[in-house]
C-alpha cells in the first residue's frame, strides 16, 4: 500500500482529522476482511474459559475489573509531624472523557479524613443573620437540589513546573484536578432562610476535620453559584471528598471548597483563617502578596502521549487531553508538535461546559524524530493559557500557587516522552 500523504495542519506531524478518517475506513476494511478470511479457513477458534460457565452473580456494590487495578491515585510521602496531611493525585494519563470516577478523585487533606456519623453532624449558620439556624443531615435532604458538572483543582497543582522539577507524569505533575457532577443545595437557599443582614459581606466556612479548616467566601459568590454538595457523581459524597457535606465553589481554588462542612458564619470582614494567611496567598516579585486569588486559570494538558510513556512505533497517534477554566467554558484548544512554533486547533470531544473539564483530541503522525508536544487553552472570556516563561515574568517564583502554564512533553528518537522546559 502506498503511504498516504496526510494534510498537514501544523508542523512536525499534526494532521487533518478529515483525511485521517478517509484512510481509517480503507485501511481497517482491508485488515478486517483479511483476518476474517484467515479465521474462517485456518484459525481454530477457542472458546475461552469464562464463556464455558456462569460467573458470580450480582453484587451489592460494584468494583472494577481485576485487570484494571493498576489504575490508582498516586500519594505523596507521609510526614509524621503532619498526621493525615497530604494529597493523592488522579491518574490523568489513564482516564478518558471528563468525569473522574469517585474512587480516583484527587484528595488533599490538612488533617486526614474524619469518620463522620451523619446523625451526629450539624451544619450551623450564624453570625450576621436575622435567625441563626442548625440543620441536621436529614433536614438538608428535604431541600430541592441542583446538579452541576464542575472541575475541582488544588491551587498547588502544577507548581512543579514553576519549580522546574525534572521528569514526572501527567499524574505526578498535574493530578490535583478532577471533575464530577456535584449535587446539592444552593447556598443562597439556606442563607435566605437565615436572613443575611446588610452588613454581612463574607461567609466564613469551617470544616469538622482535625484541621478545622476555614475559608472566607465573599457574599456575592456565596449567593451566586456556591452549593452545599451532598452527592458526587450520583452517590453520597465520599469521605475523602467531605462526607456528609462539603461547600463547593465552582471555578475557584480547591481549598475554598471546605469539606466536612459544619459552620457558615456571616461576617463583615474576611476571618483571616490560618488557611488563607499562612498559605494560599500569591507573593509577587516585588514581595507584595495578593490577599486572595480565587478563580483558577485557563489551562490545558495533553494526557496522552505524556510524561513517562513510550511510543513504541512510528505512525499515527491521537493526541488527547483536558482543558478547563475557572472563569467560564473552554472556547478552543490548540496543539503544537514543534514546541510552540506552529499550532493547530484540536477537536473538542464531547461537551464544553462552564467550569468543567473539556476533552480535546487531534491526530499526530510521529515520524520517529524529536518532537515537543504542547497544548494551549483559550476560555470563553478570551483568557489564553500562558507559556511558563510568560507566567514567571508575570508572577515570579516566590510562591507556587496558581500556575496554569503550558506543559511541554518532549518526544525523543526512542519514543520516550518526558517533561521538558522550552
Ligand atoms: N475541611 C477541609 N476542607 C478542605 C481541605 C481540608 O484539608 N479540610 N482541603 C482543601 C484543599 S487544599 C483542596 S485542594 C480541596 C480538595 O478536595 P478533594 O480532597 O475533595 O479533592 O479541599 C479543600 N477543603
Ligand atoms: Mo489545595
PDB file of N, CA and C and ligand atoms in Angstrom, residues 73 82 84 86 88 105-112 114 152-156 176-178 182 205-215 232 237-242 246-247 253-261 275 279-280, ligand 1:
ATOM      1  N   UNK A  73      -4.696   6.186  42.387  1.00  0.00           N
ATOM      2  CA  UNK A  73      -4.234   7.501  42.799  1.00  0.00           C
ATOM      3  C   UNK A  73      -2.785   7.373  43.251  1.00  0.00           C
ATOM      4  N   UNK A  82       2.892  15.642  60.469  1.00  0.00           N
ATOM      5  CA  UNK A  82       1.715  16.209  59.783  1.00  0.00           C
ATOM      6  C   UNK A  82       0.719  15.073  59.576  1.00  0.00           C
ATOM      7  N   UNK A  84      -2.060  12.606  58.789  1.00  0.00           N
ATOM      8  CA  UNK A  84      -3.229  12.695  57.918  1.00  0.00           C
ATOM      9  C   UNK A  84      -3.078  13.722  56.817  1.00  0.00           C
ATOM     10  N   UNK A  86      -1.646  15.615  53.508  1.00  0.00           N
ATOM     11  CA  UNK A  86      -1.074  15.150  52.243  1.00  0.00           C
ATOM     12  C   UNK A  86      -2.083  15.205  51.123  1.00  0.00           C
ATOM     13  N   UNK A  88      -3.377  12.983  47.260  1.00  0.00           N
ATOM     14  CA  UNK A  88      -3.213  11.922  46.269  1.00  0.00           C
ATOM     15  C   UNK A  88      -3.708  12.478  44.947  1.00  0.00           C
ATOM     16  N   UNK A 105     -10.901  10.353  42.361  1.00  0.00           N
ATOM     17  CA  UNK A 105     -10.883  11.817  42.550  1.00  0.00           C
ATOM     18  C   UNK A 105      -9.670  12.173  43.407  1.00  0.00           C
ATOM     19  N   UNK A 106      -8.946  13.210  43.043  1.00  0.00           N
ATOM     20  CA  UNK A 106      -7.774  13.573  43.846  1.00  0.00           C
ATOM     21  C   UNK A 106      -8.206  13.920  45.269  1.00  0.00           C
ATOM     22  N   UNK A 107      -7.256  13.872  46.186  1.00  0.00           N
ATOM     23  CA  UNK A 107      -7.523  14.209  47.596  1.00  0.00           C
ATOM     24  C   UNK A 107      -6.475  15.205  48.079  1.00  0.00           C
ATOM     25  N   UNK A 108      -6.927  16.088  48.941  1.00  0.00           N
ATOM     26  CA  UNK A 108      -5.998  16.968  49.652  1.00  0.00           C
ATOM     27  C   UNK A 108      -6.581  17.193  51.035  1.00  0.00           C
ATOM     28  N   UNK A 109      -5.859  16.703  52.034  1.00  0.00           N
ATOM     29  CA  UNK A 109      -6.333  16.811  53.423  1.00  0.00           C
ATOM     30  C   UNK A 109      -5.277  17.500  54.270  1.00  0.00           C
ATOM     31  N   UNK A 110      -5.738  18.370  55.168  1.00  0.00           N
ATOM     32  CA  UNK A 110      -4.812  19.022  56.088  1.00  0.00           C
ATOM     33  C   UNK A 110      -4.677  18.272  57.410  1.00  0.00           C
ATOM     34  N   UNK A 111      -5.652  17.418  57.726  1.00  0.00           N
ATOM     35  CA  UNK A 111      -5.518  16.599  58.949  1.00  0.00           C
ATOM     36  C   UNK A 111      -6.264  15.280  58.774  1.00  0.00           C
ATOM     37  N   UNK A 112      -6.132  14.686  57.605  1.00  0.00           N
ATOM     38  CA  UNK A 112      -6.755  13.388  57.372  1.00  0.00           C
ATOM     39  C   UNK A 112      -8.259  13.462  57.182  1.00  0.00           C
ATOM     40  N   UNK A 114     -11.914  12.708  58.485  1.00  0.00           N
ATOM     41  CA  UNK A 114     -12.680  12.375  59.687  1.00  0.00           C
ATOM     42  C   UNK A 114     -13.757  11.331  59.380  1.00  0.00           C
ATOM     43  N   UNK A 152     -12.619  20.454  40.016  1.00  0.00           N
ATOM     44  CA  UNK A 152     -12.078  20.955  41.280  1.00  0.00           C
ATOM     45  C   UNK A 152     -10.566  20.851  41.133  1.00  0.00           C
ATOM     46  N   UNK A 153      -9.859  21.921  41.436  1.00  0.00           N
ATOM     47  CA  UNK A 153      -8.406  21.895  41.289  1.00  0.00           C
ATOM     48  C   UNK A 153      -7.755  22.562  42.487  1.00  0.00           C
ATOM     49  N   UNK A 154      -6.738  21.912  43.029  1.00  0.00           N
ATOM     50  CA  UNK A 154      -5.946  22.500  44.110  1.00  0.00           C
ATOM     51  C   UNK A 154      -5.090  23.610  43.524  1.00  0.00           C
ATOM     52  N   UNK A 155      -5.002  24.741  44.236  1.00  0.00           N
ATOM     53  CA  UNK A 155      -4.204  25.849  43.702  1.00  0.00           C
ATOM     54  C   UNK A 155      -2.724  25.492  43.642  1.00  0.00           C
ATOM     55  N   UNK A 156      -2.306  24.443  44.363  1.00  0.00           N
ATOM     56  CA  UNK A 156      -0.914  23.998  44.305  1.00  0.00           C
ATOM     57  C   UNK A 156      -0.641  23.076  43.126  1.00  0.00           C
ATOM     58  N   UNK A 176      -3.691  17.024  40.618  1.00  0.00           N
ATOM     59  CA  UNK A 176      -4.571  17.614  41.646  1.00  0.00           C
ATOM     60  C   UNK A 176      -5.740  18.336  40.995  1.00  0.00           C
ATOM     61  N   UNK A 177      -6.286  17.736  39.928  1.00  0.00           N
ATOM     62  CA  UNK A 177      -7.519  18.245  39.324  1.00  0.00           C
ATOM     63  C   UNK A 177      -8.394  17.049  38.990  1.00  0.00           C
ATOM     64  N   UNK A 178      -9.700  17.204  39.233  1.00  0.00           N
ATOM     65  CA  UNK A 178     -10.675  16.162  38.934  1.00  0.00           C
ATOM     66  C   UNK A 178     -11.966  16.856  38.537  1.00  0.00           C
ATOM     67  N   UNK A 182     -21.669  17.390  40.781  1.00  0.00           N
ATOM     68  CA  UNK A 182     -21.944  17.688  42.188  1.00  0.00           C
ATOM     69  C   UNK A 182     -23.417  18.028  42.328  1.00  0.00           C
ATOM     70  N   UNK A 205     -16.543  29.697  56.198  1.00  0.00           N
ATOM     71  CA  UNK A 205     -16.919  28.279  56.151  1.00  0.00           C
ATOM     72  C   UNK A 205     -15.883  27.481  56.918  1.00  0.00           C
ATOM     73  N   UNK A 206     -16.345  26.600  57.810  1.00  0.00           N
ATOM     74  CA  UNK A 206     -15.427  25.820  58.644  1.00  0.00           C
ATOM     75  C   UNK A 206     -15.762  24.339  58.536  1.00  0.00           C
ATOM     76  N   UNK A 207     -14.726  23.513  58.456  1.00  0.00           N
ATOM     77  CA  UNK A 207     -14.892  22.069  58.355  1.00  0.00           C
ATOM     78  C   UNK A 207     -14.791  21.385  59.701  1.00  0.00           C
ATOM     79  N   UNK A 208     -15.325  20.156  59.786  1.00  0.00           N
ATOM     80  CA  UNK A 208     -15.330  19.406  61.045  1.00  0.00           C
ATOM     81  C   UNK A 208     -14.146  18.457  61.148  1.00  0.00           C
ATOM     82  N   UNK A 209     -13.116  18.639  60.334  1.00  0.00           N
ATOM     83  CA  UNK A 209     -11.933  17.774  60.425  1.00  0.00           C
ATOM     84  C   UNK A 209     -10.996  18.272  61.525  1.00  0.00           C
ATOM     85  N   UNK A 210      -9.954  17.496  61.814  1.00  0.00           N
ATOM     86  CA  UNK A 210      -8.999  17.864  62.849  1.00  0.00           C
ATOM     87  C   UNK A 210      -8.297  19.174  62.567  1.00  0.00           C
ATOM     88  N   UNK A 211      -8.279  19.602  61.296  1.00  0.00           N
ATOM     89  CA  UNK A 211      -7.635  20.873  60.936  1.00  0.00           C
ATOM     90  C   UNK A 211      -8.576  22.058  61.133  1.00  0.00           C
ATOM     91  N   UNK A 212      -9.867  21.792  61.382  1.00  0.00           N
ATOM     92  CA  UNK A 212     -10.886  22.870  61.429  1.00  0.00           C
ATOM     93  C   UNK A 212     -10.643  23.844  60.292  1.00  0.00           C
ATOM     94  N   UNK A 213     -10.447  23.304  59.115  1.00  0.00           N
ATOM     95  CA  UNK A 213     -10.069  24.197  58.034  1.00  0.00           C
ATOM     96  C   UNK A 213     -11.158  25.242  57.773  1.00  0.00           C
ATOM     97  N   UNK A 214     -10.729  26.496  57.624  1.00  0.00           N
ATOM     98  CA  UNK A 214     -11.683  27.576  57.399  1.00  0.00           C
ATOM     99  C   UNK A 214     -11.261  28.445  56.235  1.00  0.00           C
ATOM    100  N   UNK A 215     -12.269  28.930  55.516  1.00  0.00           N
ATOM    101  CA  UNK A 215     -12.019  29.894  54.438  1.00  0.00           C
ATOM    102  C   UNK A 215     -13.158  30.905  54.405  1.00  0.00           C
ATOM    103  N   UNK A 232     -21.920  13.220  44.843  1.00  0.00           N
ATOM    104  CA  UNK A 232     -20.787  13.310  43.920  1.00  0.00           C
ATOM    105  C   UNK A 232     -20.964  12.183  42.906  1.00  0.00           C
ATOM    106  N   UNK A 237     -21.435  12.012  48.729  1.00  0.00           N
ATOM    107  CA  UNK A 237     -20.052  12.498  48.680  1.00  0.00           C
ATOM    108  C   UNK A 237     -19.165  11.529  49.467  1.00  0.00           C
ATOM    109  N   UNK A 238     -18.043  11.158  48.896  1.00  0.00           N
ATOM    110  CA  UNK A 238     -17.139  10.210  49.553  1.00  0.00           C
ATOM    111  C   UNK A 238     -16.499  10.845  50.800  1.00  0.00           C
ATOM    112  N   UNK A 239     -16.150  10.028  51.813  1.00  0.00           N
ATOM    113  CA  UNK A 239     -15.475  10.583  52.996  1.00  0.00           C
ATOM    114  C   UNK A 239     -14.288  11.463  52.607  1.00  0.00           C
ATOM    115  N   UNK A 240     -13.504  11.020  51.620  1.00  0.00           N
ATOM    116  CA  UNK A 240     -12.321  11.788  51.199  1.00  0.00           C
ATOM    117  C   UNK A 240     -12.694  13.141  50.624  1.00  0.00           C
ATOM    118  N   UNK A 241     -13.920  13.233  50.077  1.00  0.00           N
ATOM    119  CA  UNK A 241     -14.351  14.494  49.450  1.00  0.00           C
ATOM    120  C   UNK A 241     -15.226  15.328  50.371  1.00  0.00           C
ATOM    121  N   UNK A 242     -15.474  14.863  51.621  1.00  0.00           N
ATOM    122  CA  UNK A 242     -16.164  15.740  52.562  1.00  0.00           C
ATOM    123  C   UNK A 242     -17.441  15.203  53.172  1.00  0.00           C
ATOM    124  N   UNK A 246     -20.038  19.064  51.780  1.00  0.00           N
ATOM    125  CA  UNK A 246     -18.930  19.992  51.576  1.00  0.00           C
ATOM    126  C   UNK A 246     -19.474  21.245  50.915  1.00  0.00           C
ATOM    127  N   UNK A 247     -18.721  22.334  51.095  1.00  0.00           N
ATOM    128  CA  UNK A 247     -19.009  23.515  50.295  1.00  0.00           C
ATOM    129  C   UNK A 247     -18.421  23.266  48.910  1.00  0.00           C
ATOM    130  N   UNK A 253     -10.237  28.127  43.543  1.00  0.00           N
ATOM    131  CA  UNK A 253      -9.197  27.236  44.042  1.00  0.00           C
ATOM    132  C   UNK A 253      -9.797  26.242  45.040  1.00  0.00           C
ATOM    133  N   UNK A 254      -9.269  25.005  44.972  1.00  0.00           N
ATOM    134  CA  UNK A 254      -9.888  23.893  45.691  1.00  0.00           C
ATOM    135  C   UNK A 254     -10.067  24.116  47.180  1.00  0.00           C
ATOM    136  N   UNK A 255      -9.108  24.821  47.813  1.00  0.00           N
ATOM    137  CA  UNK A 255      -9.155  24.873  49.277  1.00  0.00           C
ATOM    138  C   UNK A 255     -10.328  25.689  49.820  1.00  0.00           C
ATOM    139  N   UNK A 256     -10.994  26.463  48.968  1.00  0.00           N
ATOM    140  CA  UNK A 256     -12.156  27.227  49.468  1.00  0.00           C
ATOM    141  C   UNK A 256     -13.418  26.365  49.471  1.00  0.00           C
ATOM    142  N   UNK A 257     -13.354  25.208  48.823  1.00  0.00           N
ATOM    143  CA  UNK A 257     -14.489  24.273  48.861  1.00  0.00           C
ATOM    144  C   UNK A 257     -14.332  23.402  50.102  1.00  0.00           C
ATOM    145  N   UNK A 258     -14.706  23.977  51.240  1.00  0.00           N
ATOM    146  CA  UNK A 258     -14.437  23.369  52.552  1.00  0.00           C
ATOM    147  C   UNK A 258     -15.203  22.053  52.714  1.00  0.00           C
ATOM    148  N   UNK A 259     -14.446  21.006  53.043  1.00  0.00           N
ATOM    149  CA  UNK A 259     -15.023  19.672  53.205  1.00  0.00           C
ATOM    150  C   UNK A 259     -15.516  19.484  54.633  1.00  0.00           C
ATOM    151  N   UNK A 260     -16.366  18.475  54.826  1.00  0.00           N
ATOM    152  CA  UNK A 260     -16.908  18.134  56.155  1.00  0.00           C
ATOM    153  C   UNK A 260     -17.506  19.398  56.795  1.00  0.00           C
ATOM    154  N   UNK A 261     -18.217  20.154  55.966  1.00  0.00           N
ATOM    155  CA  UNK A 261     -18.703  21.496  56.342  1.00  0.00           C
ATOM    156  C   UNK A 261     -19.591  21.439  57.584  1.00  0.00           C
ATOM    157  N   UNK A 275      -5.610  29.087  57.036  1.00  0.00           N
ATOM    158  CA  UNK A 275      -5.504  28.567  55.663  1.00  0.00           C
ATOM    159  C   UNK A 275      -5.643  29.650  54.601  1.00  0.00           C
ATOM    160  N   UNK A 279      -0.995  30.267  54.246  1.00  0.00           N
ATOM    161  CA  UNK A 279      -0.971  29.512  52.992  1.00  0.00           C
ATOM    162  C   UNK A 279      -1.886  30.189  51.992  1.00  0.00           C
ATOM    163  N   UNK A 280      -1.770  29.726  50.746  1.00  0.00           N
ATOM    164  CA  UNK A 280      -2.723  30.094  49.702  1.00  0.00           C
ATOM    165  C   UNK A 280      -2.766  31.590  49.422  1.00  0.00           C
TER     166      UNK A 280
HETATM  167  N1  LIG B   1     -12.199  20.785  55.973  1.00  0.00           N
HETATM  168  C1  LIG B   1     -11.291  20.724  54.975  1.00  0.00           C
HETATM  169  N2  LIG B   1     -11.659  21.163  53.757  1.00  0.00           N
HETATM  170  C2  LIG B   1     -10.775  21.118  52.731  1.00  0.00           C
HETATM  171  C3  LIG B   1      -9.450  20.646  52.925  1.00  0.00           C
HETATM  172  C4  LIG B   1      -9.106  20.183  54.224  1.00  0.00           C
HETATM  173  O1  LIG B   1      -7.983  19.705  54.476  1.00  0.00           O
HETATM  174  N3  LIG B   1     -10.044  20.251  55.231  1.00  0.00           N
HETATM  175  N4  LIG B   1      -8.555  20.685  51.870  1.00  0.00           N
HETATM  176  C5  LIG B   1      -8.837  21.697  50.852  1.00  0.00           C
HETATM  177  C6  LIG B   1      -7.960  21.648  49.709  1.00  0.00           C
HETATM  178  S1  LIG B   1      -6.424  22.340  49.876  1.00  0.00           S
HETATM  179  C7  LIG B   1      -8.404  21.206  48.493  1.00  0.00           C
HETATM  180  S2  LIG B   1      -7.447  21.329  47.113  1.00  0.00           S
HETATM  181  C8  LIG B   1      -9.724  20.548  48.362  1.00  0.00           C
HETATM  182  C9  LIG B   1      -9.520  19.119  47.893  1.00  0.00           C
HETATM  183  O2  LIG B   1     -10.745  18.470  47.725  1.00  0.00           O
HETATM  184  P1  LIG B   1     -10.785  16.902  47.463  1.00  0.00           P
HETATM  185  O3  LIG B   1      -9.918  16.237  48.514  1.00  0.00           O
HETATM  186  O4  LIG B   1     -12.215  16.513  47.505  1.00  0.00           O
HETATM  187  O5  LIG B   1     -10.198  16.681  46.101  1.00  0.00           O
HETATM  188  O6  LIG B   1     -10.446  20.510  49.576  1.00  0.00           O
HETATM  189  C10 LIG B   1     -10.289  21.640  50.390  1.00  0.00           C
HETATM  190  N5  LIG B   1     -11.190  21.560  51.509  1.00  0.00           N
END
